[in-house]
CSV table of N, CA, C and O in Angstrom, one decimal:
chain,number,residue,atom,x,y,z
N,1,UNK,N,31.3,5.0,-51.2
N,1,UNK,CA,30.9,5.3,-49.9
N,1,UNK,C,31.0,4.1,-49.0
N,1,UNK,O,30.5,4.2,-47.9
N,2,UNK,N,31.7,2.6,-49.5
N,2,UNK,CA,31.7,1.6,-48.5
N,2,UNK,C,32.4,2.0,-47.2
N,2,UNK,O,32.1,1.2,-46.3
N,3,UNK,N,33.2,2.9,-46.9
N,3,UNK,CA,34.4,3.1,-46.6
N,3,UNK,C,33.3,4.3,-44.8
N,3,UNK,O,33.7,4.6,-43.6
N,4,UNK,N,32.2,4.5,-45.5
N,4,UNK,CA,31.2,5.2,-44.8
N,4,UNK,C,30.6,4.3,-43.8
N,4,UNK,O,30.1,3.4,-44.5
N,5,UNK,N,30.4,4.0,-42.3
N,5,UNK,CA,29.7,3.2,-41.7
N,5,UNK,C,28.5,3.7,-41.8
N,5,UNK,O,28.3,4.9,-42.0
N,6,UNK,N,27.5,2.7,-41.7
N,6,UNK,CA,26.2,2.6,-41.8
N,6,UNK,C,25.7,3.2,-40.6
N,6,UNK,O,24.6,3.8,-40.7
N,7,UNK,N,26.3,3.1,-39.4
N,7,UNK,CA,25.6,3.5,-38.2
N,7,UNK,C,26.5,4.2,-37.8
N,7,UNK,O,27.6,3.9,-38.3
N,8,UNK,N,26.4,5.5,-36.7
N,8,UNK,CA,27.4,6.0,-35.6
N,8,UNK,C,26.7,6.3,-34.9
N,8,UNK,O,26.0,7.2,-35.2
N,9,UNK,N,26.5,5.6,-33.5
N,9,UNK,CA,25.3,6.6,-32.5
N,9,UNK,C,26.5,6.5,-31.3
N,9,UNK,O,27.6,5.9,-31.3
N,10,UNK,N,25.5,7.4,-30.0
N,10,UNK,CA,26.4,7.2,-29.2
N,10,UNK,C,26.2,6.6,-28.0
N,10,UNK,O,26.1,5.4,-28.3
N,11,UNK,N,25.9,6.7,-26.4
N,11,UNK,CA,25.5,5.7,-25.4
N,11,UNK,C,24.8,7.2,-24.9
N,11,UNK,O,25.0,8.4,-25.2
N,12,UNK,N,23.7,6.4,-24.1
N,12,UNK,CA,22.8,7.4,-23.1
N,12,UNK,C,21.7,7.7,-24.1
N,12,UNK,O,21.3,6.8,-24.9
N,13,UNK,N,21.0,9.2,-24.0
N,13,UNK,CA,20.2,9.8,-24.5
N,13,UNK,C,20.5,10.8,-25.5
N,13,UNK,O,21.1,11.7,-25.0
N,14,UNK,N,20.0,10.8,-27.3
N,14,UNK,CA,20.4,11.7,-27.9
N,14,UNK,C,19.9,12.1,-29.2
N,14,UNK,O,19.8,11.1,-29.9
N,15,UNK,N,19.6,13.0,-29.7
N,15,UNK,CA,19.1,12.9,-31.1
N,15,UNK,C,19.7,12.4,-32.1
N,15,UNK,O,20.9,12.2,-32.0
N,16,UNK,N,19.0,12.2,-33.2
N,16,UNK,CA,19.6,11.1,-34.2
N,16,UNK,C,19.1,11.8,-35.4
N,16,UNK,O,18.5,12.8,-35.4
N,17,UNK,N,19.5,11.0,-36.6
N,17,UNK,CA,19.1,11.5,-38.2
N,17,UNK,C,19.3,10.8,-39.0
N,17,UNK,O,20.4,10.5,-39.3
N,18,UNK,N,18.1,10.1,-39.9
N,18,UNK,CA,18.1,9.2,-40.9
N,18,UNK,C,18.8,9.7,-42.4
N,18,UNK,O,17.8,10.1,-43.1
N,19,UNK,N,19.8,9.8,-43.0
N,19,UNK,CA,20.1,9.8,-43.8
N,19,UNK,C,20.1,9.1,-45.0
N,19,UNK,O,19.8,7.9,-44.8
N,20,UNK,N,20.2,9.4,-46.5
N,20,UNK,CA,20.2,8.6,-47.3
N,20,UNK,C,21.4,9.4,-48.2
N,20,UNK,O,21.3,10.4,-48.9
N,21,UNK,N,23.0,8.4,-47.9
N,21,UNK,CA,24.0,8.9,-48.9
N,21,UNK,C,24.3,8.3,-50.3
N,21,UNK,O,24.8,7.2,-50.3
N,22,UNK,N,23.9,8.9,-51.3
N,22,UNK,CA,24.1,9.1,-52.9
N,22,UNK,C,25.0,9.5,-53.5
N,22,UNK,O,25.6,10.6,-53.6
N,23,UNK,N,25.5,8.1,-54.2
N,23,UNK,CA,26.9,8.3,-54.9
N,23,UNK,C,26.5,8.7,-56.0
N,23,UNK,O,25.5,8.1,-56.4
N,24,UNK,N,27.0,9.9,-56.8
N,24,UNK,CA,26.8,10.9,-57.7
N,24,UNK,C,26.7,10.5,-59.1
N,24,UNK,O,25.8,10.6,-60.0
N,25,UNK,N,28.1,9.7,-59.3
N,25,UNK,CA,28.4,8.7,-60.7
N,25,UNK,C,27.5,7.8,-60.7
N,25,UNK,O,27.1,7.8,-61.9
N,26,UNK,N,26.7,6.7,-60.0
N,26,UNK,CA,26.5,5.3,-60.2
N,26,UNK,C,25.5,5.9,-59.8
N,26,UNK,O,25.4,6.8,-60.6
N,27,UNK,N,24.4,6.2,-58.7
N,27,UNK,CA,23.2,6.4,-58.3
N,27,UNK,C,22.6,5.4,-57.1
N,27,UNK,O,21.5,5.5,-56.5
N,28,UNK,N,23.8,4.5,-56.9
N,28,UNK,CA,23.3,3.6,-55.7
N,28,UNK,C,23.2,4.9,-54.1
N,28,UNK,O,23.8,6.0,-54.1
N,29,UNK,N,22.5,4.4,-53.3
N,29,UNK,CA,22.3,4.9,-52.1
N,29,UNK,C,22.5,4.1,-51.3
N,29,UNK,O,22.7,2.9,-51.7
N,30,UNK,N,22.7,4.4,-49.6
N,30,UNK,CA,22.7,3.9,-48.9
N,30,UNK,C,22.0,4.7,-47.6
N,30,UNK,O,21.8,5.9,-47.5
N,31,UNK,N,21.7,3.9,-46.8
N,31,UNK,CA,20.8,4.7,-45.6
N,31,UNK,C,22.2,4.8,-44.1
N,31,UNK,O,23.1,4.0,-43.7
N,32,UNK,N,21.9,6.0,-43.7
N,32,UNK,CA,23.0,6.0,-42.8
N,32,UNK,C,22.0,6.6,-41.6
N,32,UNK,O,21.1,7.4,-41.8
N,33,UNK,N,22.5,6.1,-39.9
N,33,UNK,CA,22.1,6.3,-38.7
N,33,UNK,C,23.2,7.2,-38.1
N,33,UNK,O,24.2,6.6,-37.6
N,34,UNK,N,23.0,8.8,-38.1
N,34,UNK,CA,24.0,9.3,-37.3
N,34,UNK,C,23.1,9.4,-35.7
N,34,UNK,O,21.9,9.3,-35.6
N,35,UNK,N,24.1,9.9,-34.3
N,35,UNK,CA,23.2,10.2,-33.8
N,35,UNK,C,24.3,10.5,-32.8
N,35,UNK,O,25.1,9.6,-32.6
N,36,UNK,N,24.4,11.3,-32.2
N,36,UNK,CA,25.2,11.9,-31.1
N,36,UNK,C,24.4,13.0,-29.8
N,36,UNK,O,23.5,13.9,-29.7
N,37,UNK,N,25.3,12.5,-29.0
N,37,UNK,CA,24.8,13.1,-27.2
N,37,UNK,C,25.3,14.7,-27.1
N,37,UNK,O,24.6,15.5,-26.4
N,38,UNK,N,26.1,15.1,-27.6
N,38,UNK,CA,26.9,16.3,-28.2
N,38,UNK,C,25.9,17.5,-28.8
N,38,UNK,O,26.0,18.6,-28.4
N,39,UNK,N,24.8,17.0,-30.0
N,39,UNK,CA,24.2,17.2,-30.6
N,39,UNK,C,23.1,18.6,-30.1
N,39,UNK,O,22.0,18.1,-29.9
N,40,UNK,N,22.9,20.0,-29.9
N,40,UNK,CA,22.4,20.5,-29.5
N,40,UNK,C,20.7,20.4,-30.6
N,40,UNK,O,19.6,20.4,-30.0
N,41,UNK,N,20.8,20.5,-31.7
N,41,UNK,CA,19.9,20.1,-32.8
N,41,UNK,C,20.5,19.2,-33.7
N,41,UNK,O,21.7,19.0,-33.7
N,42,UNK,N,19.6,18.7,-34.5
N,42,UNK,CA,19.4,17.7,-35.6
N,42,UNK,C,20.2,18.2,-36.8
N,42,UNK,O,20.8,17.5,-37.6
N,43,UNK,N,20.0,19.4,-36.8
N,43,UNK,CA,20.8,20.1,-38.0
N,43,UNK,C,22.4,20.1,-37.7
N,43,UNK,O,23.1,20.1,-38.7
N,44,UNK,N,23.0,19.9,-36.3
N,44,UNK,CA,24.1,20.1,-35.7
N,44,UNK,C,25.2,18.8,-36.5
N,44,UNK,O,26.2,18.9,-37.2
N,45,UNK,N,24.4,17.3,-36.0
N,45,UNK,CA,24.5,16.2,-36.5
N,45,UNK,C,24.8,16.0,-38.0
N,45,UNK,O,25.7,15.4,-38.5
N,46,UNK,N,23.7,16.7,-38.6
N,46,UNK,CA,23.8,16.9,-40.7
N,46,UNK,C,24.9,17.7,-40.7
N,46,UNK,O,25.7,17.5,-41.6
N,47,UNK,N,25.2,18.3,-40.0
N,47,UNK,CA,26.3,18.9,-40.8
N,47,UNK,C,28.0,18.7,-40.2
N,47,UNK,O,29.1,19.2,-40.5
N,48,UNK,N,27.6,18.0,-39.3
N,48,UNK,CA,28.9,17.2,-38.8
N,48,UNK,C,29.0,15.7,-39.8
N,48,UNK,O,30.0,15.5,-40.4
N,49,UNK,N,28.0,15.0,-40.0
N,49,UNK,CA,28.1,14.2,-40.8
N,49,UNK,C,28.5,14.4,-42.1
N,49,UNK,O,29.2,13.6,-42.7
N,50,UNK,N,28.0,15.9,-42.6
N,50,UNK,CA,29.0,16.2,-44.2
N,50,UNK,C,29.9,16.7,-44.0
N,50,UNK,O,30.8,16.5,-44.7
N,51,UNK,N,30.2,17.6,-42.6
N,51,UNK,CA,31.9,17.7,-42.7
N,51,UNK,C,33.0,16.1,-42.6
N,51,UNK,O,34.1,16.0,-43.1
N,52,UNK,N,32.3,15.2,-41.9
N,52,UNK,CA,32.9,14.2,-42.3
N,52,UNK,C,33.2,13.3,-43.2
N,52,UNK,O,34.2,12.5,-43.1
N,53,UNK,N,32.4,13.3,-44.3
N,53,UNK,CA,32.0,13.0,-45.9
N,53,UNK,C,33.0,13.6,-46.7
N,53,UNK,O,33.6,13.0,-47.6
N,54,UNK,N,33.1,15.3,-46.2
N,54,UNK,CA,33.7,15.9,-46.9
N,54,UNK,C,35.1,15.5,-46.8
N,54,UNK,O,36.0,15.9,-47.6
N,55,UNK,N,35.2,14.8,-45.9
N,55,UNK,CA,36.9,14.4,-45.7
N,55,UNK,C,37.4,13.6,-46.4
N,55,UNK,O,38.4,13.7,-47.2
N,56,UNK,N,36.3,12.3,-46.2
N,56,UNK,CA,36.5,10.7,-47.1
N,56,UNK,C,35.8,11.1,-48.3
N,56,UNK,O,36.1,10.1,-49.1
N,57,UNK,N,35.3,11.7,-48.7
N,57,UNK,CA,34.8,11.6,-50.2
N,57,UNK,C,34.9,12.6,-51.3
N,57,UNK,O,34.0,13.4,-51.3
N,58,UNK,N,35.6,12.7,-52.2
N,58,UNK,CA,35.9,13.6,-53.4
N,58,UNK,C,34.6,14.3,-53.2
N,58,UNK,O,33.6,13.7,-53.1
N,59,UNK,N,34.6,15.9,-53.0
N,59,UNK,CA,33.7,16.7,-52.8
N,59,UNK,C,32.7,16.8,-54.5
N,59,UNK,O,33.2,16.8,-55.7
N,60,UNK,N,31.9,16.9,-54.4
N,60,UNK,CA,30.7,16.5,-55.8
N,60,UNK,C,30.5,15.1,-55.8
N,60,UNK,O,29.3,15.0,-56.2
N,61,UNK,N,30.9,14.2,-55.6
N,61,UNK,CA,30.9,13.2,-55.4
N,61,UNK,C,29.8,11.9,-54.8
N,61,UNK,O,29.9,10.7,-54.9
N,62,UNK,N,28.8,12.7,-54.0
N,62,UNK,CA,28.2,12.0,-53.0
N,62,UNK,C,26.5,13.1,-52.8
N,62,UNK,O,26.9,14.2,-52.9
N,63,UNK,N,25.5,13.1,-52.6
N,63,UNK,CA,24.4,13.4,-52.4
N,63,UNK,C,24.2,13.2,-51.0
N,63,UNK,O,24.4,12.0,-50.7
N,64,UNK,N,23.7,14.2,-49.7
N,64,UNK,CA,22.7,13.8,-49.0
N,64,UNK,C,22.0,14.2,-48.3
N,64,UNK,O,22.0,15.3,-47.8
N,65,UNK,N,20.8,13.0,-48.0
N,65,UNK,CA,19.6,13.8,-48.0
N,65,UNK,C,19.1,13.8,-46.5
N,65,UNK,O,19.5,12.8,-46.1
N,66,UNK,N,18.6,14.3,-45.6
N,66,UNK,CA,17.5,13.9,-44.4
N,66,UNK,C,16.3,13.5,-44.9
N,66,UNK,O,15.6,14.0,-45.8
N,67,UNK,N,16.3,12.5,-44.2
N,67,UNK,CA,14.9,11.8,-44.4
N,67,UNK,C,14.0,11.7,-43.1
N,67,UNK,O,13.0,11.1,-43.0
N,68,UNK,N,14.7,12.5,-42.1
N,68,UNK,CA,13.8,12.8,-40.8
N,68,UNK,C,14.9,12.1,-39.3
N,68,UNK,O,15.9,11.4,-39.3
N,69,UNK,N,14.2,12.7,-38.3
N,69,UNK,CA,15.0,12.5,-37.2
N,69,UNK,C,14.4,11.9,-35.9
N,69,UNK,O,13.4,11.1,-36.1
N,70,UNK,N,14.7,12.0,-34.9
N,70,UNK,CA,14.1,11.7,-33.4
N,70,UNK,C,15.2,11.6,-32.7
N,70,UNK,O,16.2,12.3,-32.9
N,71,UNK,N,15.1,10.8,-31.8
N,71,UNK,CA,15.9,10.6,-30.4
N,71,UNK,C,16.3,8.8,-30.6
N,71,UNK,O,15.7,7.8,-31.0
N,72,UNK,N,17.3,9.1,-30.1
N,72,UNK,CA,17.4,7.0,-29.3
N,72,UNK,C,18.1,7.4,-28.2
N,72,UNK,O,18.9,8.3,-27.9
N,73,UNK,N,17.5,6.3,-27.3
N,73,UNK,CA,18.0,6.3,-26.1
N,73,UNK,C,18.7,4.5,-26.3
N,73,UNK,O,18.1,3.5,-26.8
N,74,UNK,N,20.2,4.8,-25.6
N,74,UNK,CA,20.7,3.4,-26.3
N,74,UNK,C,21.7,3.0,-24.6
N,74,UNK,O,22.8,3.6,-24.3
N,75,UNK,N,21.2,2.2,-24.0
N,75,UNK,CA,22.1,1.6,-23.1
N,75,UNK,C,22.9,0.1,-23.5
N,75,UNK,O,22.4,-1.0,-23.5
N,76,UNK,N,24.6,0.6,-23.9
N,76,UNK,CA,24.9,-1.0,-24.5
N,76,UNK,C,25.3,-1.4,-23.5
N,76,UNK,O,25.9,-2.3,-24.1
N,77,UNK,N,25.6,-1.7,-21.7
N,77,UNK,CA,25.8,-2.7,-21.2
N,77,UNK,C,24.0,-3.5,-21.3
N,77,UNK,O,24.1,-4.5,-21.9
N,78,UNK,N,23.3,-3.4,-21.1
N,78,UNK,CA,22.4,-3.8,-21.4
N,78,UNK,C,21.2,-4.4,-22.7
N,78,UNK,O,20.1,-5.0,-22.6
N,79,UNK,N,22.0,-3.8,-24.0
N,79,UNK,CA,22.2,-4.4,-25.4
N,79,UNK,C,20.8,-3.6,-25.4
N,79,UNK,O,20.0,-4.5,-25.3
N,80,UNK,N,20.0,-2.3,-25.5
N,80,UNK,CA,18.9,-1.7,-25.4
N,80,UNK,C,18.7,-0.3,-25.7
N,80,UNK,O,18.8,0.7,-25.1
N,81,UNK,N,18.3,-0.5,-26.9
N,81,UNK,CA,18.1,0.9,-28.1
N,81,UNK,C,16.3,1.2,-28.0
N,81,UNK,O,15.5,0.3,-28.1
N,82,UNK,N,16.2,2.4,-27.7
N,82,UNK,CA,14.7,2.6,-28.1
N,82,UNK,C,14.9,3.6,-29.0
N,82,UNK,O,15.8,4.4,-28.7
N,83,UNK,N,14.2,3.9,-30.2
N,83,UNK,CA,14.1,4.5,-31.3
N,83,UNK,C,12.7,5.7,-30.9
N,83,UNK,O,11.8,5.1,-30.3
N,84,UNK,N,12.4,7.0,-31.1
N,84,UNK,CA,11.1,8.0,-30.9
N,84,UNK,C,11.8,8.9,-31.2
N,84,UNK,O,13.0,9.0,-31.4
N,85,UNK,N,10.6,10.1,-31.1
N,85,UNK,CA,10.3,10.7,-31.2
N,85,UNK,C,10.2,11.4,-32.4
N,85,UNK,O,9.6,10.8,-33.3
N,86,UNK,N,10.7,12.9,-32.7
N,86,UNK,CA,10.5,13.3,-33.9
N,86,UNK,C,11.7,14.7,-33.6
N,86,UNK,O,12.0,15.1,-32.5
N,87,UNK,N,12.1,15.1,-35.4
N,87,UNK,CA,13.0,16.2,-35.3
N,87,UNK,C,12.0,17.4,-35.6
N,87,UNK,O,10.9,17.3,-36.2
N,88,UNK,N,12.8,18.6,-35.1
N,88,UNK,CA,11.4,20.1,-35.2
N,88,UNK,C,11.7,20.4,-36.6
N,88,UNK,O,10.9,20.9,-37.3
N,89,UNK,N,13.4,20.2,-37.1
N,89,UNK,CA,13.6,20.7,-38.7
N,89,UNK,C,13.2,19.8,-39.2
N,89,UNK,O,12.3,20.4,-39.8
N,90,UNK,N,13.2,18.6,-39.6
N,90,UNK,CA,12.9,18.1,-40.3
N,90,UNK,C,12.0,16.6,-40.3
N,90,UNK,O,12.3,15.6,-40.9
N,91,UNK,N,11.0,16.7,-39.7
N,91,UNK,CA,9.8,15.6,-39.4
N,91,UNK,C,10.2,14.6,-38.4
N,91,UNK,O,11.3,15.0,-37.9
N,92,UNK,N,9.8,13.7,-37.9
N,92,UNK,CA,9.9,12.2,-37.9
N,92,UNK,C,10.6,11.4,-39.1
N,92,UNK,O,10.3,11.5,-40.3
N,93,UNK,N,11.7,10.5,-38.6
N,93,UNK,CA,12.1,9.4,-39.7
N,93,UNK,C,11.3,8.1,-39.5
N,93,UNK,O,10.5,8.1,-38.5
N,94,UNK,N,11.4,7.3,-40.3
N,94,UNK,CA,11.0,6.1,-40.0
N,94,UNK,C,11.5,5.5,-39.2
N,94,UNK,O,12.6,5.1,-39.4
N,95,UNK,N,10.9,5.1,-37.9
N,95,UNK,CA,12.1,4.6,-36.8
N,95,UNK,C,12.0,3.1,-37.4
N,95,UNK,O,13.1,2.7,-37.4
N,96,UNK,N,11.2,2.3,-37.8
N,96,UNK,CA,11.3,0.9,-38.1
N,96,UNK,C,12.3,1.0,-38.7
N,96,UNK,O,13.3,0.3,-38.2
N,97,UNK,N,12.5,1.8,-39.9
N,97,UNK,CA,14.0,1.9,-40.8
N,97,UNK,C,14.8,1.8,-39.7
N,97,UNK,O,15.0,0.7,-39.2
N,98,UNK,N,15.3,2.9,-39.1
N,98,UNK,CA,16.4,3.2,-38.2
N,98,UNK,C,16.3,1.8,-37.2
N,98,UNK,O,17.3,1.1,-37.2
N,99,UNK,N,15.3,1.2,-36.5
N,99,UNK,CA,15.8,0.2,-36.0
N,99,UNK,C,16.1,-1.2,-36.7
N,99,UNK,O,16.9,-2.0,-36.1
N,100,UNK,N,15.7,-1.6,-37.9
N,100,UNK,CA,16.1,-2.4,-38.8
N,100,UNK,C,17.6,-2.5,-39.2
N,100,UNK,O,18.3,-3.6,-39.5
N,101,UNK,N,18.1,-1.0,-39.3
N,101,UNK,CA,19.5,-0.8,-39.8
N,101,UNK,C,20.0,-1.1,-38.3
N,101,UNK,O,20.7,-2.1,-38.3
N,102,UNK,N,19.8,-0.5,-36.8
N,102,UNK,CA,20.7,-0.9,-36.2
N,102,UNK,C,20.5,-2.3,-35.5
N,102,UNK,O,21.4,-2.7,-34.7
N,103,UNK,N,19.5,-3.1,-35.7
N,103,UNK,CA,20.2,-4.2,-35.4
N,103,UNK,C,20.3,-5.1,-36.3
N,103,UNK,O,20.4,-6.4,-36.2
N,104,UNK,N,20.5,-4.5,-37.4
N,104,UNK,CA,22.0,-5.0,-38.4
N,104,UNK,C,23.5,-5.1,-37.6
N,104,UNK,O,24.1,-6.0,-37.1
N,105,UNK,N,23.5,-3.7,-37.6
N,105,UNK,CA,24.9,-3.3,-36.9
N,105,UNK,C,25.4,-3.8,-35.4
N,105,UNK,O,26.5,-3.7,-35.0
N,106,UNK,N,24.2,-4.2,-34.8
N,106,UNK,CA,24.3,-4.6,-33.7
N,106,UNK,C,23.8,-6.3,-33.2
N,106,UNK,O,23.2,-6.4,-32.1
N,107,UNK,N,24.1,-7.1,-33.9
N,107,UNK,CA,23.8,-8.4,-34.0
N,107,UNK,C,23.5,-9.3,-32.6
N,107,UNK,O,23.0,-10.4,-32.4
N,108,UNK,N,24.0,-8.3,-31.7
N,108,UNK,CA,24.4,-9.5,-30.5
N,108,UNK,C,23.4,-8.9,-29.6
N,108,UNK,O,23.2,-9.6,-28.7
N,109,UNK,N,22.7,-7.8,-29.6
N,109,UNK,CA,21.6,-7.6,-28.9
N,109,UNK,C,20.3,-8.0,-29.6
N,109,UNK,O,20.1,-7.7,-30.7
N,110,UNK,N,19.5,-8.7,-28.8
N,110,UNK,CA,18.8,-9.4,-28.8
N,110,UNK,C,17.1,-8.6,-29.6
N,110,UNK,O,16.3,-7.8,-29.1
N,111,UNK,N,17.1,-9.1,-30.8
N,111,UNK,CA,16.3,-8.3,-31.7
N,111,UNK,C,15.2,-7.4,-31.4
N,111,UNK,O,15.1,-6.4,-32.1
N,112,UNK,N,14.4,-7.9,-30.4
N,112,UNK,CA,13.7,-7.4,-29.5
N,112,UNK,C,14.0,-6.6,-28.4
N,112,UNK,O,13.3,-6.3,-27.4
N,113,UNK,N,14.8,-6.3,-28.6
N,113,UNK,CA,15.8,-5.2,-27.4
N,113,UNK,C,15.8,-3.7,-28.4
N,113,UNK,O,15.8,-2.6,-27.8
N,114,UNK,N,15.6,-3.9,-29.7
N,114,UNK,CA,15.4,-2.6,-30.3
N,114,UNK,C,14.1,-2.5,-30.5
N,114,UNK,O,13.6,-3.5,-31.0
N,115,UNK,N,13.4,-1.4,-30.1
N,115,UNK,CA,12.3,-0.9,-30.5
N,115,UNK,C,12.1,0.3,-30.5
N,115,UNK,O,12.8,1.0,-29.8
N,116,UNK,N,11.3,0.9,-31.1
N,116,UNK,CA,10.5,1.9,-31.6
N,116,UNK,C,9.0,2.4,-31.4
N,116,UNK,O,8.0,1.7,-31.3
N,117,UNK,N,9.0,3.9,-31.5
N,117,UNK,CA,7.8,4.6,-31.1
N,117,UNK,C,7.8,6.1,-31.8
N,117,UNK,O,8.7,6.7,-32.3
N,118,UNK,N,6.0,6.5,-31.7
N,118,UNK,CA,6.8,7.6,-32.5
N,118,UNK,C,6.1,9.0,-31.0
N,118,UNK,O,5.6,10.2,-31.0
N,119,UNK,N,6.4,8.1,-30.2
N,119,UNK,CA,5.6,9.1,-28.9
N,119,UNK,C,6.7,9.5,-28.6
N,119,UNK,O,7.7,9.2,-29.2
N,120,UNK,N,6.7,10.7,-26.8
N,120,UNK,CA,7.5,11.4,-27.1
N,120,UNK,C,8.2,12.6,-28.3
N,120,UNK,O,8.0,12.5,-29.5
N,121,UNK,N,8.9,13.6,-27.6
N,121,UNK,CA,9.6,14.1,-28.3
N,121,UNK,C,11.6,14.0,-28.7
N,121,UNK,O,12.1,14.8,-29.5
């Protein structure tokens, strides 16, 4: 699953989904941030994300799970992710997780530029 980015969101306002992808043979995991403007529900996103799995990864091959959802609102000329709210299928994620992973992925905005809440919907 290296071959899997860790994050995909998109710009503006949009729901998101914390995943955790499970390689089948070894048992290692990894936590993945999908999150698209496109997205009419949370469930929309899961299953765009395993049809895209299903492309790159020998099918049986891979586990995965929701581990809950919300919203980010992400403006990158301004380097500014806010992480909230909650999904109706499947709870709240941890947004600390979710913003921890993206400013991994996003190094050059300023650490404090991502934050999180779990107000709102």
């Amino acid at each position: 699953g290296d071959q899997v980015p860790q994050v995909a969101i998109d710009e503006g306002v949009f729901k998101y989904v914390l995943l955790r992808l499970t390689d089948s043979s070894t048992g290692r995991s990894r936590l993945l941030v999908r999150g698209a403007a496109a997205a009419a529900y949370h469930n929309h996103i899961l299953q765009h994300t395993k049809a895209q799995l299903d492309k790159l990864l020998p099918r049986g091959s891979f586990q995965l799970d929701v581990l809950g959802g919300g919203r980010i609102e992400h403006h990158a000329e301004q380097g500014v992710i806010s992480v909230y709210g909650y999904s109706a299928a499947f709870g709240p994620a941890v947004h600390e997780v979710t913003a921890a992973l993206l400013r991994r992925w996003y190094p050059f905005y300023a650490a404090d530029s991502i934050t999180c809440s779990y107000e709102g919907y």
